[in-house]
Amino acid sequence: MRLLFTCVAALAGFAATAPAAKRSVTEPATGTSISSGESIPFNYVDSNWCHEGYTPITVWLSTSAPTGVNATGGLPSGTYIEYFGKYLIANFGLSPMQPVPPTSLTIPDISSYPSSSTLYLSVVETALAGTCPPGNQPAQYRFTSVPLIVV
Ligand SMILES: *[C@@H]1O[C@H](CO)[C@@H](O)[C@H](O)[C@H]1NC(C)=O
């Protein structure tokens, strides 16, 4: 898969001068109310700053907006309630590759969080090690969070 990423990145080199897309959690909206067991819509637009064919993301329900990851790319334990999973976003019109991001997420048991408290739907976008120019970069991470309100 690494080879595929590299080849696609090379083919997509023309895009290197285009402005990077602004990454964004387009769903759920900021301030969406959440309760235990509820299903909420999910959509994330990647910025793909390293022009990869497929962008890995991880998705979390966290207690604060993340600013860093541990040695294996995870959020530090104690800073999140739920790890929804790792997914691949297809870029440049490529065919979807599993696991594709879900279009909805189920809120876990948040009954221990008081009404009106804020939790965060958080996405960590990853550029895999070796994919960013000039090609020998370590893995890079970008964080995007949307505050959600416990009802
Ligand atoms: C990184 O964080 C994830 C999620 O909390 C955890 O599963 C993993 O064990 C952590 N890795 C290290 C090296 O601490």
PDB file of C-alpha atoms and ligand atoms in Angstrom:
ATOM      1  CA  MET A   1       0.000   0.000   0.000  1.00  0.00           C
ATOM      2  CA  ARG A   2       2.942   2.302   0.716  1.00  0.00           C
ATOM      3  CA  LEU A   3       4.087   1.864  -2.900  1.00  0.00           C
ATOM      4  CA  LEU A   4       0.620   2.767  -4.147  1.00  0.00           C
ATOM      5  CA  PHE A   5       0.597   5.897  -1.984  1.00  0.00           C
ATOM      6  CA  THR A   6       3.980   6.906  -3.369  1.00  0.00           C
ATOM      7  CA  CYS A   7       3.045   6.315  -6.997  1.00  0.00           C
ATOM      8  CA  VAL A   8      -0.184   8.224  -6.668  1.00  0.00           C
ATOM      9  CA  ALA A   9       1.619  11.040  -4.909  1.00  0.00           C
ATOM     10  CA  ALA A  10       4.046  11.213  -7.824  1.00  0.00           C
ATOM     11  CA  LEU A  11       1.247  11.205 -10.393  1.00  0.00           C
ATOM     12  CA  ALA A  12      -0.514  13.874  -8.421  1.00  0.00           C
ATOM     13  CA  GLY A  13       2.570  16.056  -8.302  1.00  0.00           C
ATOM     14  CA  PHE A  14       0.853  18.601 -10.543  1.00  0.00           C
ATOM     15  CA  ALA A  15      -1.423  19.401  -7.635  1.00  0.00           C
ATOM     16  CA  ALA A  16       1.509  20.489  -5.484  1.00  0.00           C
ATOM     17  CA  THR A  17       1.070  24.127  -6.437  1.00  0.00           C
ATOM     18  CA  ALA A  18      -2.684  24.154  -5.802  1.00  0.00           C
ATOM     19  CA  PRO A  19      -3.714  25.631  -2.455  1.00  0.00           C
ATOM     20  CA  ALA A  20      -4.288  22.924   0.141  1.00  0.00           C
ATOM     21  CA  ALA A  21      -7.946  22.268   0.866  1.00  0.00           C
ATOM     22  CA  LYS A  22      -9.065  23.454   4.257  1.00  0.00           C
ATOM     23  CA  ARG A  23      -9.710  20.418   6.389  1.00  0.00           C
ATOM     24  CA  SER A  24     -13.042  20.413   8.144  1.00  0.00           C
ATOM     25  CA  VAL A  25     -15.555  18.281   9.987  1.00  0.00           C
ATOM     26  CA  THR A  26     -18.616  19.259   7.949  1.00  0.00           C
ATOM     27  CA  GLU A  27     -20.889  16.970   9.997  1.00  0.00           C
ATOM     28  CA  PRO A  28     -21.822  16.996  12.831  1.00  0.00           C
ATOM     29  CA  ALA A  29     -22.275  20.754  13.085  1.00  0.00           C
ATOM     30  CA  THR A  30     -20.685  22.719  15.903  1.00  0.00           C
ATOM     31  CA  GLY A  31     -22.822  22.565  19.031  1.00  0.00           C
ATOM     32  CA  THR A  32     -24.813  19.492  18.003  1.00  0.00           C
ATOM     33  CA  SER A  33     -26.645  17.975  20.983  1.00  0.00           C
ATOM     34  CA  ILE A  34     -25.640  14.407  21.833  1.00  0.00           C
ATOM     35  CA  SER A  35     -26.952  11.716  24.138  1.00  0.00           C
ATOM     36  CA  SER A  36     -26.023   8.094  24.850  1.00  0.00           C
ATOM     37  CA  GLY A  37     -26.755   5.703  22.001  1.00  0.00           C
ATOM     38  CA  GLU A  38     -27.698   8.432  19.571  1.00  0.00           C
ATOM     39  CA  SER A  39     -26.558   8.267  15.955  1.00  0.00           C
ATOM     40  CA  ILE A  40     -25.037  11.442  14.538  1.00  0.00           C
ATOM     41  CA  PRO A  41     -24.024  12.165  10.933  1.00  0.00           C
ATOM     42  CA  PHE A  42     -20.325  12.228  10.127  1.00  0.00           C
ATOM     43  CA  ASN A  43     -18.354  13.767   7.289  1.00  0.00           C
ATOM     44  CA  TYR A  44     -14.766  14.968   7.193  1.00  0.00           C
ATOM     45  CA  VAL A  45     -13.047  16.807   4.354  1.00  0.00           C
ATOM     46  CA  ASP A  46      -9.307  16.144   4.359  1.00  0.00           C
ATOM     47  CA  SER A  47      -6.616  18.685   3.557  1.00  0.00           C
ATOM     48  CA  ASN A  48      -4.203  16.048   2.253  1.00  0.00           C
ATOM     49  CA  TRP A  49      -1.230  18.373   2.532  1.00  0.00           C
ATOM     50  CA  CYS A  50       1.144  15.646   1.324  1.00  0.00           C
ATOM     51  CA  HIS A  51      -0.897  14.800  -1.761  1.00  0.00           C
ATOM     52  CA  GLU A  52      -1.429  11.154  -0.873  1.00  0.00           C
ATOM     53  CA  GLY A  53      -3.744   8.933  -2.859  1.00  0.00           C
ATOM     54  CA  TYR A  54      -5.481   7.855   0.335  1.00  0.00           C
ATOM     55  CA  THR A  55      -5.528   9.865   3.543  1.00  0.00           C
ATOM     56  CA  PRO A  56      -5.655   7.910   6.810  1.00  0.00           C
ATOM     57  CA  ILE A  57      -7.785   9.433   9.535  1.00  0.00           C
ATOM     58  CA  THR A  58      -8.695   8.320  13.033  1.00  0.00           C
ATOM     59  CA  VAL A  59     -11.945   9.431  14.656  1.00  0.00           C
ATOM     60  CA  TRP A  60     -12.533   9.957  18.367  1.00  0.00           C
ATOM     61  CA  LEU A  61     -15.004  11.276  20.903  1.00  0.00           C
ATOM     62  CA  SER A  62     -12.693  13.220  23.186  1.00  0.00           C
ATOM     63  CA  THR A  63     -12.966  15.237  26.361  1.00  0.00           C
ATOM     64  CA  SER A  64     -10.775  18.054  25.000  1.00  0.00           C
ATOM     65  CA  ALA A  65      -9.674  19.195  21.555  1.00  0.00           C
ATOM     66  CA  PRO A  66      -6.561  17.092  20.861  1.00  0.00           C
ATOM     67  CA  THR A  67      -3.259  18.777  20.149  1.00  0.00           C
ATOM     68  CA  GLY A  68      -0.919  15.806  20.007  1.00  0.00           C
ATOM     69  CA  VAL A  69      -0.615  12.052  19.617  1.00  0.00           C
ATOM     70  CA  ASN A  70       1.449   9.396  21.323  1.00  0.00           C
ATOM     71  CA  ALA A  71       4.218   7.343  19.732  1.00  0.00           C
ATOM     72  CA  THR A  72       1.770   5.167  17.800  1.00  0.00           C
ATOM     73  CA  GLY A  73      -0.484   7.983  16.572  1.00  0.00           C
ATOM     74  CA  GLY A  74      -3.230   7.517  19.176  1.00  0.00           C
ATOM     75  CA  LEU A  75      -4.771  10.082  21.474  1.00  0.00           C
ATOM     76  CA  PRO A  76      -3.343   9.820  24.986  1.00  0.00           C
ATOM     77  CA  SER A  77      -5.444   7.547  27.183  1.00  0.00           C
ATOM     78  CA  GLY A  78      -7.680   9.528  29.506  1.00  0.00           C
ATOM     79  CA  THR A  79      -8.323  12.224  26.876  1.00  0.00           C
ATOM     80  CA  TYR A  80     -10.986  10.363  24.933  1.00  0.00           C
ATOM     81  CA  ILE A  81     -14.190   8.437  25.587  1.00  0.00           C
ATOM     82  CA  GLU A  82     -14.474   6.473  22.357  1.00  0.00           C
ATOM     83  CA  TYR A  83     -12.173   5.492  19.503  1.00  0.00           C
ATOM     84  CA  PHE A  84     -14.441   5.050  16.488  1.00  0.00           C
ATOM     85  CA  GLY A  85     -11.712   3.735  14.204  1.00  0.00           C
ATOM     86  CA  LYS A  86      -9.200   4.343  11.444  1.00  0.00           C
ATOM     87  CA  TYR A  87     -10.421   5.040   7.915  1.00  0.00           C
ATOM     88  CA  LEU A  88      -9.094   5.929   4.459  1.00  0.00           C
ATOM     89  CA  ILE A  89     -10.289   8.917   2.413  1.00  0.00           C
ATOM     90  CA  ALA A  90      -9.787   8.523  -1.357  1.00  0.00           C
ATOM     91  CA  ASN A  91      -8.279  11.571  -3.088  1.00  0.00           C
ATOM     92  CA  PHE A  92      -7.955  12.643  -6.734  1.00  0.00           C
ATOM     93  CA  GLY A  93     -11.078  10.714  -7.710  1.00  0.00           C
ATOM     94  CA  LEU A  94      -9.534   7.339  -6.820  1.00  0.00           C
ATOM     95  CA  SER A  95     -11.808   4.393  -6.067  1.00  0.00           C
ATOM     96  CA  PRO A  96     -12.776   4.067  -2.419  1.00  0.00           C
ATOM     97  CA  MET A  97     -10.506   1.824  -0.351  1.00  0.00           C
ATOM     98  CA  GLN A  98     -11.684   0.017   2.766  1.00  0.00           C
ATOM     99  CA  PRO A  99     -12.225   0.986   5.460  1.00  0.00           C
ATOM    100  CA  VAL A 100     -14.076   4.036   4.121  1.00  0.00           C
ATOM    101  CA  PRO A 101     -15.219   6.607   6.698  1.00  0.00           C
ATOM    102  CA  PRO A 102     -18.690   5.925   8.121  1.00  0.00           C
ATOM    103  CA  THR A 103     -21.496   8.380   7.359  1.00  0.00           C
ATOM    104  CA  SER A 104     -22.790   8.164  10.916  1.00  0.00           C
ATOM    105  CA  LEU A 105     -21.366   7.488  14.355  1.00  0.00           C
ATOM    106  CA  THR A 106     -23.065   6.125  17.462  1.00  0.00           C
ATOM    107  CA  ILE A 107     -22.489   8.036  20.664  1.00  0.00           C
ATOM    108  CA  PRO A 108     -21.378   5.666  23.456  1.00  0.00           C
ATOM    109  CA  ASP A 109     -22.623   5.816  27.052  1.00  0.00           C
ATOM    110  CA  ILE A 110     -21.977   9.409  28.127  1.00  0.00           C
ATOM    111  CA  SER A 111     -24.360   9.343  31.086  1.00  0.00           C
ATOM    112  CA  SER A 112     -21.487  10.203  33.440  1.00  0.00           C
ATOM    113  CA  TYR A 113     -21.039  13.584  31.714  1.00  0.00           C
ATOM    114  CA  PRO A 114     -23.308  16.322  33.063  1.00  0.00           C
ATOM    115  CA  SER A 115     -25.918  18.037  30.957  1.00  0.00           C
ATOM    116  CA  SER A 116     -24.527  21.052  29.056  1.00  0.00           C
ATOM    117  CA  SER A 117     -20.943  19.787  29.236  1.00  0.00           C
ATOM    118  CA  THR A 118     -18.869  19.880  26.069  1.00  0.00           C
ATOM    119  CA  LEU A 119     -17.324  16.862  24.357  1.00  0.00           C
ATOM    120  CA  TYR A 120     -15.469  16.860  21.036  1.00  0.00           C
ATOM    121  CA  LEU A 121     -15.815  14.886  17.835  1.00  0.00           C
ATOM    122  CA  SER A 122     -12.150  14.812  16.885  1.00  0.00           C
ATOM    123  CA  VAL A 123     -10.379  13.744  13.705  1.00  0.00           C
ATOM    124  CA  VAL A 124      -6.671  13.117  13.439  1.00  0.00           C
ATOM    125  CA  GLU A 125      -5.515  13.336   9.821  1.00  0.00           C
ATOM    126  CA  THR A 126      -2.244  11.557   9.157  1.00  0.00           C
ATOM    127  CA  ALA A 127       0.417  11.883   6.509  1.00  0.00           C
ATOM    128  CA  LEU A 128       2.261   8.589   6.682  1.00  0.00           C
ATOM    129  CA  ALA A 129       5.995   8.558   7.280  1.00  0.00           C
ATOM    130  CA  GLY A 130       7.881   8.977   4.011  1.00  0.00           C
ATOM    131  CA  THR A 131       4.985  10.458   2.041  1.00  0.00           C
ATOM    132  CA  CYS A 132       5.667  14.180   2.482  1.00  0.00           C
ATOM    133  CA  PRO A 133       8.243  15.881   0.255  1.00  0.00           C
ATOM    134  CA  PRO A 134      11.150  15.415  -0.002  1.00  0.00           C
ATOM    135  CA  GLY A 135      10.096  11.898   0.959  1.00  0.00           C
ATOM    136  CA  ASN A 136      11.979  11.191   4.158  1.00  0.00           C
ATOM    137  CA  GLN A 137       9.670  12.977   6.579  1.00  0.00           C
ATOM    138  CA  PRO A 138       8.323  11.329   9.738  1.00  0.00           C
ATOM    139  CA  ALA A 139       4.569  10.882  10.065  1.00  0.00           C
ATOM    140  CA  GLN A 140       2.694  14.174  10.408  1.00  0.00           C
ATOM    141  CA  TYR A 141      -0.625  14.828  12.131  1.00  0.00           C
ATOM    142  CA  ARG A 142      -3.336  17.512  11.915  1.00  0.00           C
ATOM    143  CA  PHE A 143      -6.208  17.858  14.377  1.00  0.00           C
ATOM    144  CA  THR A 144      -9.766  18.999  13.800  1.00  0.00           C
ATOM    145  CA  SER A 145     -12.456  19.041  16.488  1.00  0.00           C
ATOM    146  CA  VAL A 146     -16.100  19.997  16.695  1.00  0.00           C
ATOM    147  CA  PRO A 147     -17.605  20.753  20.106  1.00  0.00           C
ATOM    148  CA  LEU A 148     -20.747  18.785  20.934  1.00  0.00           C
ATOM    149  CA  ILE A 149     -23.111  19.482  23.804  1.00  0.00           C
ATOM    150  CA  VAL A 150     -24.309  16.753  26.176  1.00  0.00           C
ATOM    151  CA  VAL A 151     -28.064  16.964  26.737  1.00  0.00           C
TER     152      VAL A 151
HETATM  153  C1  LIG B   1      -1.319   5.331  21.970  1.00  0.00           C
HETATM  154  O1  LIG B   1      -2.678   5.629  22.220  1.00  0.00           O
HETATM  155  C2  LIG B   1      -3.564   4.567  21.905  1.00  0.00           C
HETATM  156  C3  LIG B   1      -4.955   5.093  22.202  1.00  0.00           C
HETATM  157  O2  LIG B   1      -5.002   5.642  23.504  1.00  0.00           O
HETATM  158  C4  LIG B   1      -3.224   3.337  22.724  1.00  0.00           C
HETATM  159  O3  LIG B   1      -4.112   2.277  22.363  1.00  0.00           O
HETATM  160  C5  LIG B   1      -1.797   2.946  22.464  1.00  0.00           C
HETATM  161  O4  LIG B   1      -1.468   1.868  23.300  1.00  0.00           O
HETATM  162  C6  LIG B   1      -0.883   4.117  22.748  1.00  0.00           C
HETATM  163  N1  LIG B   1       0.473   3.777  22.384  1.00  0.00           N
HETATM  164  C7  LIG B   1       1.500   4.043  23.185  1.00  0.00           C
HETATM  165  C8  LIG B   1       2.844   3.656  22.659  1.00  0.00           C
HETATM  166  O5  LIG B   1       1.376   4.578  24.293  1.00  0.00           O
END
